[in-house]
Amino acid sequence: MSATIEQLSCQELVELVTDYLEGALPQGERASFEHHIDGCRGCRDYVRQMRQTIEVTGSLTPADVGPEAEAALLAAFRDWKPR
Amino acid sequence: MDDAAVIAALRARDERVFAELMRMYNASLLRVALIYVATRSVAEDVVQETWIGVLNGIDRFEGRSSLKTWIFRILTNIAKTRGQREGRTVPFSALERPGAVPEAAVDADRFLPPDHERWPGHWASKPEPWPEERLLAAETRGVVERAIEDLPPAQRAVISLRDVEGWSSEETRNALGVSETNQRVLLHRARSKVRQALEDYLMEAQ
């Protein structure tokens, strides 16, 4: 079947990585994508780097909102309390 | 705790649950607010108003959407109004037509030109594998944090919700009110830039 697989260039492939990782590529494009990375070390490393990027981003701690804001809101909550 | 339990607790005025909910969503609410308003202090106001809206509305909330989606809708409405009042032309296009302005994931000069006789569009300077052991170092994480801060607000919100907070694409789409495709375009651009920042940092010392 490889004869029917459309050739992707590396420059095209890097724009499809997120669609690929999100499972959003149509079957034909998915096949072209996988065929390409099977034979291209640069793109294989690139896809790996995107996965690593996601991993490092996932290791960040979500930012906090200042304690003053939280205290103000809890005060608002107490005012609201009666029902 | 599932939605029903949280809603019941809020209706019963359970302060502990309210505090927990704020801790869980405040950072994300702030990121999303920053799509619409210019400064962090206005965004913080918007987040506060949102919680007041949540308290005022919880007794009438019918549960047609998830609690999370409902909270983010309240935020978005308040943030849009605030943004307009500030005279800020809200960058709707950033959410509704993120693909309008082309943006390459990797600089064109990393590839061979389109008229190259043998390998058009192939790597001229291909990515090299990264030193694994440095990836999770505190300094590397700092590089990623700064790269995220430098992103345009809509891209920053999407990558924060998806990859920092670990939300699904559906939750993210609902919170931001964007289509699936647009969410993916924003995520792609955000991740591509963060990857580039990591590459610049990790390869610099080599």
PDB file of C-alpha atoms in Angstrom:
ATOM      1  CA  MET A   1       0.000   0.000   0.000  1.00  0.00           C
ATOM      2  CA  SER A   2       2.944   2.313   0.435  1.00  0.00           C
ATOM      3  CA  ALA A   3       2.623   3.420  -3.180  1.00  0.00           C
ATOM      4  CA  THR A   4      -0.633   5.189  -2.305  1.00  0.00           C
ATOM      5  CA  ILE A   5       0.862   7.024   0.678  1.00  0.00           C
ATOM      6  CA  GLU A   6       1.280  10.653  -0.099  1.00  0.00           C
ATOM      7  CA  GLN A   7       4.754  12.018   0.534  1.00  0.00           C
ATOM      8  CA  LEU A   8       5.060  14.599   3.277  1.00  0.00           C
ATOM      9  CA  SER A   9       8.019  16.899   3.571  1.00  0.00           C
ATOM     10  CA  CYS A  10       9.572  17.503   6.998  1.00  0.00           C
ATOM     11  CA  GLN A  11       8.347  21.091   6.893  1.00  0.00           C
ATOM     12  CA  GLU A  12       4.787  19.858   6.380  1.00  0.00           C
ATOM     13  CA  LEU A  13       5.124  17.185   9.024  1.00  0.00           C
ATOM     14  CA  VAL A  14       6.052  19.560  11.846  1.00  0.00           C
ATOM     15  CA  GLU A  15       2.736  21.346  11.302  1.00  0.00           C
ATOM     16  CA  LEU A  16       0.800  18.094  11.743  1.00  0.00           C
ATOM     17  CA  VAL A  17       2.390  16.924  14.988  1.00  0.00           C
ATOM     18  CA  THR A  18      -0.332  18.241  17.283  1.00  0.00           C
ATOM     19  CA  ASP A  19      -3.113  16.830  15.101  1.00  0.00           C
ATOM     20  CA  TYR A  20      -1.229  13.542  15.162  1.00  0.00           C
ATOM     21  CA  LEU A  21      -0.743  13.499  18.935  1.00  0.00           C
ATOM     22  CA  GLU A  22      -4.386  14.523  19.447  1.00  0.00           C
ATOM     23  CA  GLY A  23      -5.580  11.656  17.281  1.00  0.00           C
ATOM     24  CA  ALA A  24      -7.163  14.152  14.903  1.00  0.00           C
ATOM     25  CA  LEU A  25      -5.462  13.160  11.652  1.00  0.00           C
ATOM     26  CA  PRO A  26      -7.622  11.434   9.049  1.00  0.00           C
ATOM     27  CA  GLN A  27      -6.468   7.878   8.395  1.00  0.00           C
ATOM     28  CA  GLY A  28      -4.667   8.625   5.131  1.00  0.00           C
ATOM     29  CA  GLU A  29      -2.663  11.484   6.603  1.00  0.00           C
ATOM     30  CA  ARG A  30      -1.928   9.449   9.681  1.00  0.00           C
ATOM     31  CA  ALA A  31      -0.450   6.731   7.467  1.00  0.00           C
ATOM     32  CA  SER A  32       1.693   9.304   5.602  1.00  0.00           C
ATOM     33  CA  PHE A  33       2.824  10.752   8.906  1.00  0.00           C
ATOM     34  CA  GLU A  34       3.862   7.396  10.339  1.00  0.00           C
ATOM     35  CA  HIS A  35       5.474   6.333   7.104  1.00  0.00           C
ATOM     36  CA  HIS A  36       7.530   9.517   7.130  1.00  0.00           C
ATOM     37  CA  ILE A  37       8.757   9.228  10.726  1.00  0.00           C
ATOM     38  CA  ASP A  38       9.666   5.586  10.157  1.00  0.00           C
ATOM     39  CA  GLY A  39      12.187   6.724   7.608  1.00  0.00           C
ATOM     40  CA  CYS A  40      13.288  10.138   8.915  1.00  0.00           C
ATOM     41  CA  ARG A  41      15.396  10.491  12.029  1.00  0.00           C
ATOM     42  CA  GLY A  42      15.073  14.274  12.199  1.00  0.00           C
ATOM     43  CA  CYS A  43      11.291  14.076  12.307  1.00  0.00           C
ATOM     44  CA  ARG A  44      11.325  11.168  14.728  1.00  0.00           C
ATOM     45  CA  ASP A  45      13.458  13.255  17.078  1.00  0.00           C
ATOM     46  CA  TYR A  46      11.182  16.221  16.519  1.00  0.00           C
ATOM     47  CA  VAL A  47       8.052  14.277  17.490  1.00  0.00           C
ATOM     48  CA  ARG A  48       9.889  12.973  20.530  1.00  0.00           C
ATOM     49  CA  GLN A  49      10.798  16.527  21.510  1.00  0.00           C
ATOM     50  CA  MET A  50       7.166  17.569  21.272  1.00  0.00           C
ATOM     51  CA  ARG A  51       6.251  14.710  23.613  1.00  0.00           C
ATOM     52  CA  GLN A  52       9.052  15.751  25.971  1.00  0.00           C
ATOM     53  CA  THR A  53       7.833  19.340  25.822  1.00  0.00           C
ATOM     54  CA  ILE A  54       4.373  18.193  26.896  1.00  0.00           C
ATOM     55  CA  GLU A  55       5.927  16.161  29.687  1.00  0.00           C
ATOM     56  CA  VAL A  56       7.968  19.052  31.085  1.00  0.00           C
ATOM     57  CA  THR A  57       4.996  21.412  30.799  1.00  0.00           C
ATOM     58  CA  GLY A  58       2.931  18.848  32.698  1.00  0.00           C
ATOM     59  CA  SER A  59       5.459  18.880  35.533  1.00  0.00           C
ATOM     60  CA  LEU A  60       4.890  22.585  36.258  1.00  0.00           C
ATOM     61  CA  THR A  61       2.854  23.552  39.272  1.00  0.00           C
ATOM     62  CA  PRO A  62      -0.152  25.671  38.382  1.00  0.00           C
ATOM     63  CA  ALA A  63       0.355  29.301  39.417  1.00  0.00           C
ATOM     64  CA  ASP A  64      -1.338  30.536  42.547  1.00  0.00           C
ATOM     65  CA  VAL A  65      -3.552  33.504  43.095  1.00  0.00           C
ATOM     66  CA  GLY A  66      -2.461  35.768  45.917  1.00  0.00           C
ATOM     67  CA  PRO A  67      -3.656  34.954  49.452  1.00  0.00           C
ATOM     68  CA  GLU A  68      -5.198  38.454  49.758  1.00  0.00           C
ATOM     69  CA  ALA A  69      -7.595  37.714  46.924  1.00  0.00           C
ATOM     70  CA  GLU A  70      -8.523  34.453  48.530  1.00  0.00           C
ATOM     71  CA  ALA A  71      -9.117  36.093  51.904  1.00  0.00           C
ATOM     72  CA  ALA A  72     -11.338  38.735  50.276  1.00  0.00           C
ATOM     73  CA  LEU A  73     -13.394  36.045  48.608  1.00  0.00           C
ATOM     74  CA  LEU A  74     -13.800  34.049  51.764  1.00  0.00           C
ATOM     75  CA  ALA A  75     -15.059  37.220  53.419  1.00  0.00           C
ATOM     76  CA  ALA A  76     -17.551  37.631  50.567  1.00  0.00           C
ATOM     77  CA  PHE A  77     -18.572  34.035  51.098  1.00  0.00           C
ATOM     78  CA  ARG A  78     -19.305  34.690  54.758  1.00  0.00           C
ATOM     79  CA  ASP A  79     -21.465  37.700  53.840  1.00  0.00           C
ATOM     80  CA  TRP A  80     -23.373  35.594  51.366  1.00  0.00           C
ATOM     81  CA  LYS A  81     -23.809  32.701  53.726  1.00  0.00           C
ATOM     82  CA  PRO A  82     -27.308  33.267  55.113  1.00  0.00           C
ATOM     83  CA  ARG A  83     -29.976  31.933  52.849  1.00  0.00           C
TER      84      ARG A  83
ATOM     85  CA  MET B   1     -16.163  15.016  44.947  1.00  0.00           C
ATOM     86  CA  ASP B   2     -18.419  15.003  41.914  1.00  0.00           C
ATOM     87  CA  ASP B   3     -20.350  18.025  40.657  1.00  0.00           C
ATOM     88  CA  ALA B   4     -23.558  17.114  42.455  1.00  0.00           C
ATOM     89  CA  ALA B   5     -21.745  16.857  45.786  1.00  0.00           C
ATOM     90  CA  VAL B   6     -19.921  20.166  45.261  1.00  0.00           C
ATOM     91  CA  ILE B   7     -23.131  21.932  44.256  1.00  0.00           C
ATOM     92  CA  ALA B   8     -24.960  20.540  47.274  1.00  0.00           C
ATOM     93  CA  ALA B   9     -22.107  21.630  49.545  1.00  0.00           C
ATOM     94  CA  LEU B  10     -22.117  25.165  48.116  1.00  0.00           C
ATOM     95  CA  ARG B  11     -25.864  25.389  48.530  1.00  0.00           C
ATOM     96  CA  ALA B  12     -25.389  24.309  52.113  1.00  0.00           C
ATOM     97  CA  ARG B  13     -22.857  27.154  52.424  1.00  0.00           C
ATOM     98  CA  ASP B  14     -19.895  24.888  53.079  1.00  0.00           C
ATOM     99  CA  GLU B  15     -16.976  27.306  53.272  1.00  0.00           C
ATOM    100  CA  ARG B  16     -14.348  24.590  53.095  1.00  0.00           C
ATOM    101  CA  VAL B  17     -15.654  23.361  49.756  1.00  0.00           C
ATOM    102  CA  PHE B  18     -15.812  26.910  48.412  1.00  0.00           C
ATOM    103  CA  ALA B  19     -12.191  27.543  49.444  1.00  0.00           C
ATOM    104  CA  GLU B  20     -11.132  24.278  47.824  1.00  0.00           C
ATOM    105  CA  LEU B  21     -12.920  25.152  44.596  1.00  0.00           C
ATOM    106  CA  MET B  22     -11.199  28.523  44.460  1.00  0.00           C
ATOM    107  CA  ARG B  23      -7.828  26.931  44.964  1.00  0.00           C
ATOM    108  CA  MET B  24      -8.570  24.477  42.189  1.00  0.00           C
ATOM    109  CA  TYR B  25      -9.669  26.994  39.561  1.00  0.00           C
ATOM    110  CA  ASN B  26      -8.202  30.383  40.391  1.00  0.00           C
ATOM    111  CA  ALA B  27      -5.020  29.992  38.357  1.00  0.00           C
ATOM    112  CA  SER B  28      -6.942  28.801  35.299  1.00  0.00           C
ATOM    113  CA  LEU B  29      -9.577  31.494  35.686  1.00  0.00           C
ATOM    114  CA  LEU B  30      -6.851  34.096  35.796  1.00  0.00           C
ATOM    115  CA  ARG B  31      -5.231  32.791  32.609  1.00  0.00           C
ATOM    116  CA  VAL B  32      -8.522  32.828  30.755  1.00  0.00           C
ATOM    117  CA  ALA B  33      -9.415  36.300  32.038  1.00  0.00           C
ATOM    118  CA  LEU B  34      -6.099  37.558  30.662  1.00  0.00           C
ATOM    119  CA  ILE B  35      -7.305  36.757  27.143  1.00  0.00           C
ATOM    120  CA  TYR B  36      -9.797  39.589  27.492  1.00  0.00           C
ATOM    121  CA  VAL B  37      -8.314  42.138  29.858  1.00  0.00           C
ATOM    122  CA  ALA B  38      -4.957  43.814  29.737  1.00  0.00           C
ATOM    123  CA  THR B  39      -3.562  43.583  33.214  1.00  0.00           C
ATOM    124  CA  ARG B  40      -3.201  41.055  35.959  1.00  0.00           C
ATOM    125  CA  SER B  41      -4.897  43.279  38.502  1.00  0.00           C
ATOM    126  CA  VAL B  42      -8.006  43.665  36.335  1.00  0.00           C
ATOM    127  CA  ALA B  43      -7.940  39.912  35.701  1.00  0.00           C
ATOM    128  CA  GLU B  44      -7.853  39.328  39.461  1.00  0.00           C
ATOM    129  CA  ASP B  45     -10.912  41.561  39.848  1.00  0.00           C
ATOM    130  CA  VAL B  46     -12.641  39.550  37.161  1.00  0.00           C
ATOM    131  CA  VAL B  47     -11.880  36.327  39.006  1.00  0.00           C
ATOM    132  CA  GLN B  48     -13.292  37.778  42.227  1.00  0.00           C
ATOM    133  CA  GLU B  49     -16.441  38.926  40.462  1.00  0.00           C
ATOM    134  CA  THR B  50     -16.745  35.472  38.971  1.00  0.00           C
ATOM    135  CA  TRP B  51     -16.841  33.822  42.363  1.00  0.00           C
ATOM    136  CA  ILE B  52     -19.427  36.292  43.522  1.00  0.00           C
ATOM    137  CA  GLY B  53     -21.411  35.381  40.408  1.00  0.00           C
ATOM    138  CA  VAL B  54     -21.020  31.715  41.279  1.00  0.00           C
ATOM    139  CA  LEU B  55     -22.324  32.305  44.798  1.00  0.00           C
ATOM    140  CA  ASN B  56     -25.229  34.338  43.503  1.00  0.00           C
ATOM    141  CA  GLY B  57     -26.139  31.816  40.878  1.00  0.00           C
ATOM    142  CA  ILE B  58     -25.511  28.477  42.533  1.00  0.00           C
ATOM    143  CA  ASP B  59     -29.016  28.131  43.995  1.00  0.00           C
ATOM    144  CA  ARG B  60     -30.450  28.489  40.492  1.00  0.00           C
ATOM    145  CA  PHE B  61     -27.804  26.459  38.629  1.00  0.00           C
ATOM    146  CA  GLU B  62     -29.593  23.685  36.780  1.00  0.00           C
ATOM    147  CA  GLY B  63     -26.637  21.519  35.948  1.00  0.00           C
ATOM    148  CA  ARG B  64     -27.147  21.538  32.178  1.00  0.00           C
ATOM    149  CA  SER B  65     -23.411  21.945  31.764  1.00  0.00           C
ATOM    150  CA  SER B  66     -20.679  20.801  34.114  1.00  0.00           C
ATOM    151  CA  LEU B  67     -20.025  23.046  37.079  1.00  0.00           C
ATOM    152  CA  LYS B  68     -16.591  23.862  35.663  1.00  0.00           C
ATOM    153  CA  THR B  69     -17.992  24.940  32.303  1.00  0.00           C
ATOM    154  CA  TRP B  70     -20.612  27.063  34.035  1.00  0.00           C
ATOM    155  CA  ILE B  71     -17.989  28.809  36.198  1.00  0.00           C
ATOM    156  CA  PHE B  72     -15.828  29.575  33.161  1.00  0.00           C
ATOM    157  CA  ARG B  73     -18.828  30.950  31.269  1.00  0.00           C
ATOM    158  CA  ILE B  74     -19.500  33.350  34.083  1.00  0.00           C
ATOM    159  CA  LEU B  75     -15.847  34.385  33.979  1.00  0.00           C
ATOM    160  CA  THR B  76     -15.816  34.846  30.219  1.00  0.00           C
ATOM    161  CA  ASN B  77     -18.906  37.057  30.296  1.00  0.00           C
ATOM    162  CA  ILE B  78     -17.497  39.255  33.026  1.00  0.00           C
ATOM    163  CA  ALA B  79     -14.065  39.418  31.382  1.00  0.00           C
ATOM    164  CA  LYS B  80     -15.519  40.366  27.981  1.00  0.00           C
ATOM    165  CA  THR B  81     -17.579  43.155  29.510  1.00  0.00           C
ATOM    166  CA  ARG B  82     -14.570  44.417  31.443  1.00  0.00           C
ATOM    167  CA  GLY B  83     -12.395  44.245  28.350  1.00  0.00           C
ATOM    168  CA  GLN B  84     -14.885  46.287  26.349  1.00  0.00           C
ATOM    169  CA  ARG B  85     -15.262  48.812  29.115  1.00  0.00           C
ATOM    170  CA  GLU B  86     -11.487  49.199  29.142  1.00  0.00           C
ATOM    171  CA  GLY B  87     -11.820  50.127  25.485  1.00  0.00           C
ATOM    172  CA  ARG B  88      -9.731  47.130  24.617  1.00  0.00           C
ATOM    173  CA  THR B  89     -10.523  45.677  21.251  1.00  0.00           C
ATOM    174  CA  VAL B  90     -10.951  42.176  22.461  1.00  0.00           C
ATOM    175  CA  PRO B  91      -8.877  39.893  20.296  1.00  0.00           C
ATOM    176  CA  PHE B  92     -11.812  37.720  19.270  1.00  0.00           C
ATOM    177  CA  SER B  93      -9.836  36.721  16.230  1.00  0.00           C
ATOM    178  CA  ALA B  94      -7.314  35.077  18.540  1.00  0.00           C
ATOM    179  CA  LEU B  95     -10.029  32.641  19.588  1.00  0.00           C
ATOM    180  CA  GLU B  96     -12.243  32.574  16.536  1.00  0.00           C
ATOM    181  CA  ARG B  97      -9.751  32.710  13.706  1.00  0.00           C
ATOM    182  CA  PRO B  98      -6.411  31.732  15.182  1.00  0.00           C
ATOM    183  CA  GLY B  99      -5.297  30.352  11.854  1.00  0.00           C
ATOM    184  CA  ALA B 100      -5.827  33.669  10.049  1.00  0.00           C
ATOM    185  CA  VAL B 101      -2.235  34.729  10.483  1.00  0.00           C
ATOM    186  CA  PRO B 102       0.156  31.975   9.463  1.00  0.00           C
ATOM    187  CA  GLU B 103       2.760  31.030  12.018  1.00  0.00           C
ATOM    188  CA  ALA B 104       5.351  28.331  11.418  1.00  0.00           C
ATOM    189  CA  ALA B 105       6.052  25.719  14.092  1.00  0.00           C
ATOM    190  CA  VAL B 106       9.713  25.753  13.035  1.00  0.00           C
ATOM    191  CA  ASP B 107      11.594  28.548  11.260  1.00  0.00           C
ATOM    192  CA  ALA B 108      11.566  28.122   7.494  1.00  0.00           C
ATOM    193  CA  ASP B 109      15.353  28.455   7.414  1.00  0.00           C
ATOM    194  CA  ARG B 110      15.716  25.133   9.221  1.00  0.00           C
ATOM    195  CA  PHE B 111      14.475  23.451   6.024  1.00  0.00           C
ATOM    196  CA  LEU B 112      15.785  23.111   2.496  1.00  0.00           C
ATOM    197  CA  PRO B 113      14.065  25.496   0.055  1.00  0.00           C
ATOM    198  CA  PRO B 114      10.936  24.370  -1.852  1.00  0.00           C
ATOM    199  CA  ASP B 115      12.879  24.437  -5.115  1.00  0.00           C
ATOM    200  CA  HIS B 116      15.617  22.160  -3.804  1.00  0.00           C
ATOM    201  CA  GLU B 117      16.219  19.568  -6.507  1.00  0.00           C
ATOM    202  CA  ARG B 118      16.270  16.459  -4.312  1.00  0.00           C
ATOM    203  CA  TRP B 119      14.859  17.204  -0.881  1.00  0.00           C
ATOM    204  CA  PRO B 120      12.503  20.190  -0.936  1.00  0.00           C
ATOM    205  CA  GLY B 121      11.175  20.983   2.548  1.00  0.00           C
ATOM    206  CA  HIS B 122      13.438  18.503   4.294  1.00  0.00           C
ATOM    207  CA  TRP B 123      15.557  19.357   7.315  1.00  0.00           C
ATOM    208  CA  ALA B 124      18.598  21.476   6.552  1.00  0.00           C
ATOM    209  CA  SER B 125      19.395  21.623  10.253  1.00  0.00           C
ATOM    210  CA  LYS B 126      17.579  18.805  12.001  1.00  0.00           C
ATOM    211  CA  PRO B 127      16.752  18.628  15.677  1.00  0.00           C
ATOM    212  CA  GLU B 128      19.250  16.748  17.825  1.00  0.00           C
ATOM    213  CA  PRO B 129      18.131  14.515  20.703  1.00  0.00           C
ATOM    214  CA  TRP B 130      17.970  16.327  24.037  1.00  0.00           C
ATOM    215  CA  PRO B 131      20.014  15.422  27.099  1.00  0.00           C
ATOM    216  CA  GLU B 132      17.348  13.463  28.970  1.00  0.00           C
ATOM    217  CA  GLU B 133      18.821  14.090  32.423  1.00  0.00           C
ATOM    218  CA  ARG B 134      18.434  17.859  32.120  1.00  0.00           C
ATOM    219  CA  LEU B 135      14.806  17.788  31.075  1.00  0.00           C
ATOM    220  CA  LEU B 136      13.207  17.764  34.500  1.00  0.00           C
ATOM    221  CA  ALA B 137      15.786  19.995  36.184  1.00  0.00           C
ATOM    222  CA  ALA B 138      14.348  23.049  37.945  1.00  0.00           C
ATOM    223  CA  GLU B 139      16.168  25.359  35.550  1.00  0.00           C
ATOM    224  CA  THR B 140      14.645  23.668  32.516  1.00  0.00           C
ATOM    225  CA  ARG B 141      11.193  23.995  34.025  1.00  0.00           C
ATOM    226  CA  GLY B 142      11.903  27.681  34.534  1.00  0.00           C
ATOM    227  CA  VAL B 143      12.651  28.005  30.818  1.00  0.00           C
ATOM    228  CA  VAL B 144       9.288  26.426  30.020  1.00  0.00           C
ATOM    229  CA  GLU B 145       7.477  28.676  32.486  1.00  0.00           C
ATOM    230  CA  ARG B 146       8.975  31.772  30.908  1.00  0.00           C
ATOM    231  CA  ALA B 147       8.190  30.534  27.409  1.00  0.00           C
ATOM    232  CA  ILE B 148       4.548  30.080  28.423  1.00  0.00           C
ATOM    233  CA  GLU B 149       4.407  33.550  29.975  1.00  0.00           C
ATOM    234  CA  ASP B 150       5.708  35.008  26.718  1.00  0.00           C
ATOM    235  CA  LEU B 151       2.942  33.452  24.606  1.00  0.00           C
ATOM    236  CA  PRO B 152       0.007  35.491  23.297  1.00  0.00           C
ATOM    237  CA  PRO B 153      -2.844  35.226  25.853  1.00  0.00           C
ATOM    238  CA  ALA B 154      -5.081  32.767  23.966  1.00  0.00           C
ATOM    239  CA  GLN B 155      -2.202  30.358  23.324  1.00  0.00           C
ATOM    240  CA  ARG B 156      -1.073  30.732  26.916  1.00  0.00           C
ATOM    241  CA  ALA B 157      -4.543  29.923  28.225  1.00  0.00           C
ATOM    242  CA  VAL B 158      -4.876  26.811  26.065  1.00  0.00           C
ATOM    243  CA  ILE B 159      -1.482  25.321  26.921  1.00  0.00           C
ATOM    244  CA  SER B 160      -2.019  26.100  30.607  1.00  0.00           C
ATOM    245  CA  LEU B 161      -5.360  24.324  30.704  1.00  0.00           C
ATOM    246  CA  ARG B 162      -4.353  21.377  28.544  1.00  0.00           C
ATOM    247  CA  ASP B 163      -0.772  20.682  29.501  1.00  0.00           C
ATOM    248  CA  VAL B 164      -0.243  22.301  32.911  1.00  0.00           C
ATOM    249  CA  GLU B 165      -3.670  21.581  34.400  1.00  0.00           C
ATOM    250  CA  GLY B 166      -4.174  18.387  32.426  1.00  0.00           C
ATOM    251  CA  TRP B 167      -7.668  19.208  31.159  1.00  0.00           C
ATOM    252  CA  SER B 168      -9.172  17.308  28.224  1.00  0.00           C
ATOM    253  CA  SER B 169      -9.628  19.080  24.915  1.00  0.00           C
ATOM    254  CA  GLU B 170     -13.381  19.055  25.476  1.00  0.00           C
ATOM    255  CA  GLU B 171     -13.138  20.732  28.875  1.00  0.00           C
ATOM    256  CA  THR B 172     -10.764  23.320  27.447  1.00  0.00           C
ATOM    257  CA  ARG B 173     -13.015  23.988  24.471  1.00  0.00           C
ATOM    258  CA  ASN B 174     -16.019  24.470  26.729  1.00  0.00           C
ATOM    259  CA  ALA B 175     -14.195  26.728  29.132  1.00  0.00           C
ATOM    260  CA  LEU B 176     -12.940  28.992  26.352  1.00  0.00           C
ATOM    261  CA  GLY B 177     -15.901  28.688  24.012  1.00  0.00           C
ATOM    262  CA  VAL B 178     -13.697  27.805  21.033  1.00  0.00           C
ATOM    263  CA  SER B 179     -14.111  25.174  18.338  1.00  0.00           C
ATOM    264  CA  GLU B 180     -12.134  21.973  18.464  1.00  0.00           C
ATOM    265  CA  THR B 181     -10.058  22.983  15.461  1.00  0.00           C
ATOM    266  CA  ASN B 182      -9.226  26.394  16.894  1.00  0.00           C
ATOM    267  CA  GLN B 183      -8.308  24.910  20.222  1.00  0.00           C
ATOM    268  CA  ARG B 184      -5.906  22.614  18.404  1.00  0.00           C
ATOM    269  CA  VAL B 185      -4.374  25.423  16.367  1.00  0.00           C
ATOM    270  CA  LEU B 186      -3.736  27.412  19.555  1.00  0.00           C
ATOM    271  CA  LEU B 187      -2.307  24.361  21.329  1.00  0.00           C
ATOM    272  CA  HIS B 188      -0.076  23.575  18.361  1.00  0.00           C
ATOM    273  CA  ARG B 189       1.377  27.052  18.242  1.00  0.00           C
ATOM    274  CA  ALA B 190       1.874  27.178  21.973  1.00  0.00           C
ATOM    275  CA  ARG B 191       3.594  23.786  22.166  1.00  0.00           C
ATOM    276  CA  SER B 192       5.731  24.517  19.117  1.00  0.00           C
ATOM    277  CA  LYS B 193       7.056  27.705  20.684  1.00  0.00           C
ATOM    278  CA  VAL B 194       7.738  26.052  24.001  1.00  0.00           C
ATOM    279  CA  ARG B 195       9.591  23.265  22.179  1.00  0.00           C
ATOM    280  CA  GLN B 196      11.668  25.883  20.387  1.00  0.00           C
ATOM    281  CA  ALA B 197      12.498  27.599  23.674  1.00  0.00           C
ATOM    282  CA  LEU B 198      13.578  24.252  25.132  1.00  0.00           C
ATOM    283  CA  GLU B 199      15.708  23.503  22.107  1.00  0.00           C
ATOM    284  CA  ASP B 200      17.379  26.914  22.276  1.00  0.00           C
ATOM    285  CA  TYR B 201      18.131  26.373  25.938  1.00  0.00           C
ATOM    286  CA  LEU B 202      19.229  22.736  25.873  1.00  0.00           C
ATOM    287  CA  MET B 203      21.378  23.042  22.745  1.00  0.00           C
ATOM    288  CA  GLU B 204      23.019  26.328  23.715  1.00  0.00           C
ATOM    289  CA  ALA B 205      25.657  24.750  25.940  1.00  0.00           C
ATOM    290  CA  GLN B 206      26.462  21.924  23.542  1.00  0.00           C
TER     291      GLN B 206
END
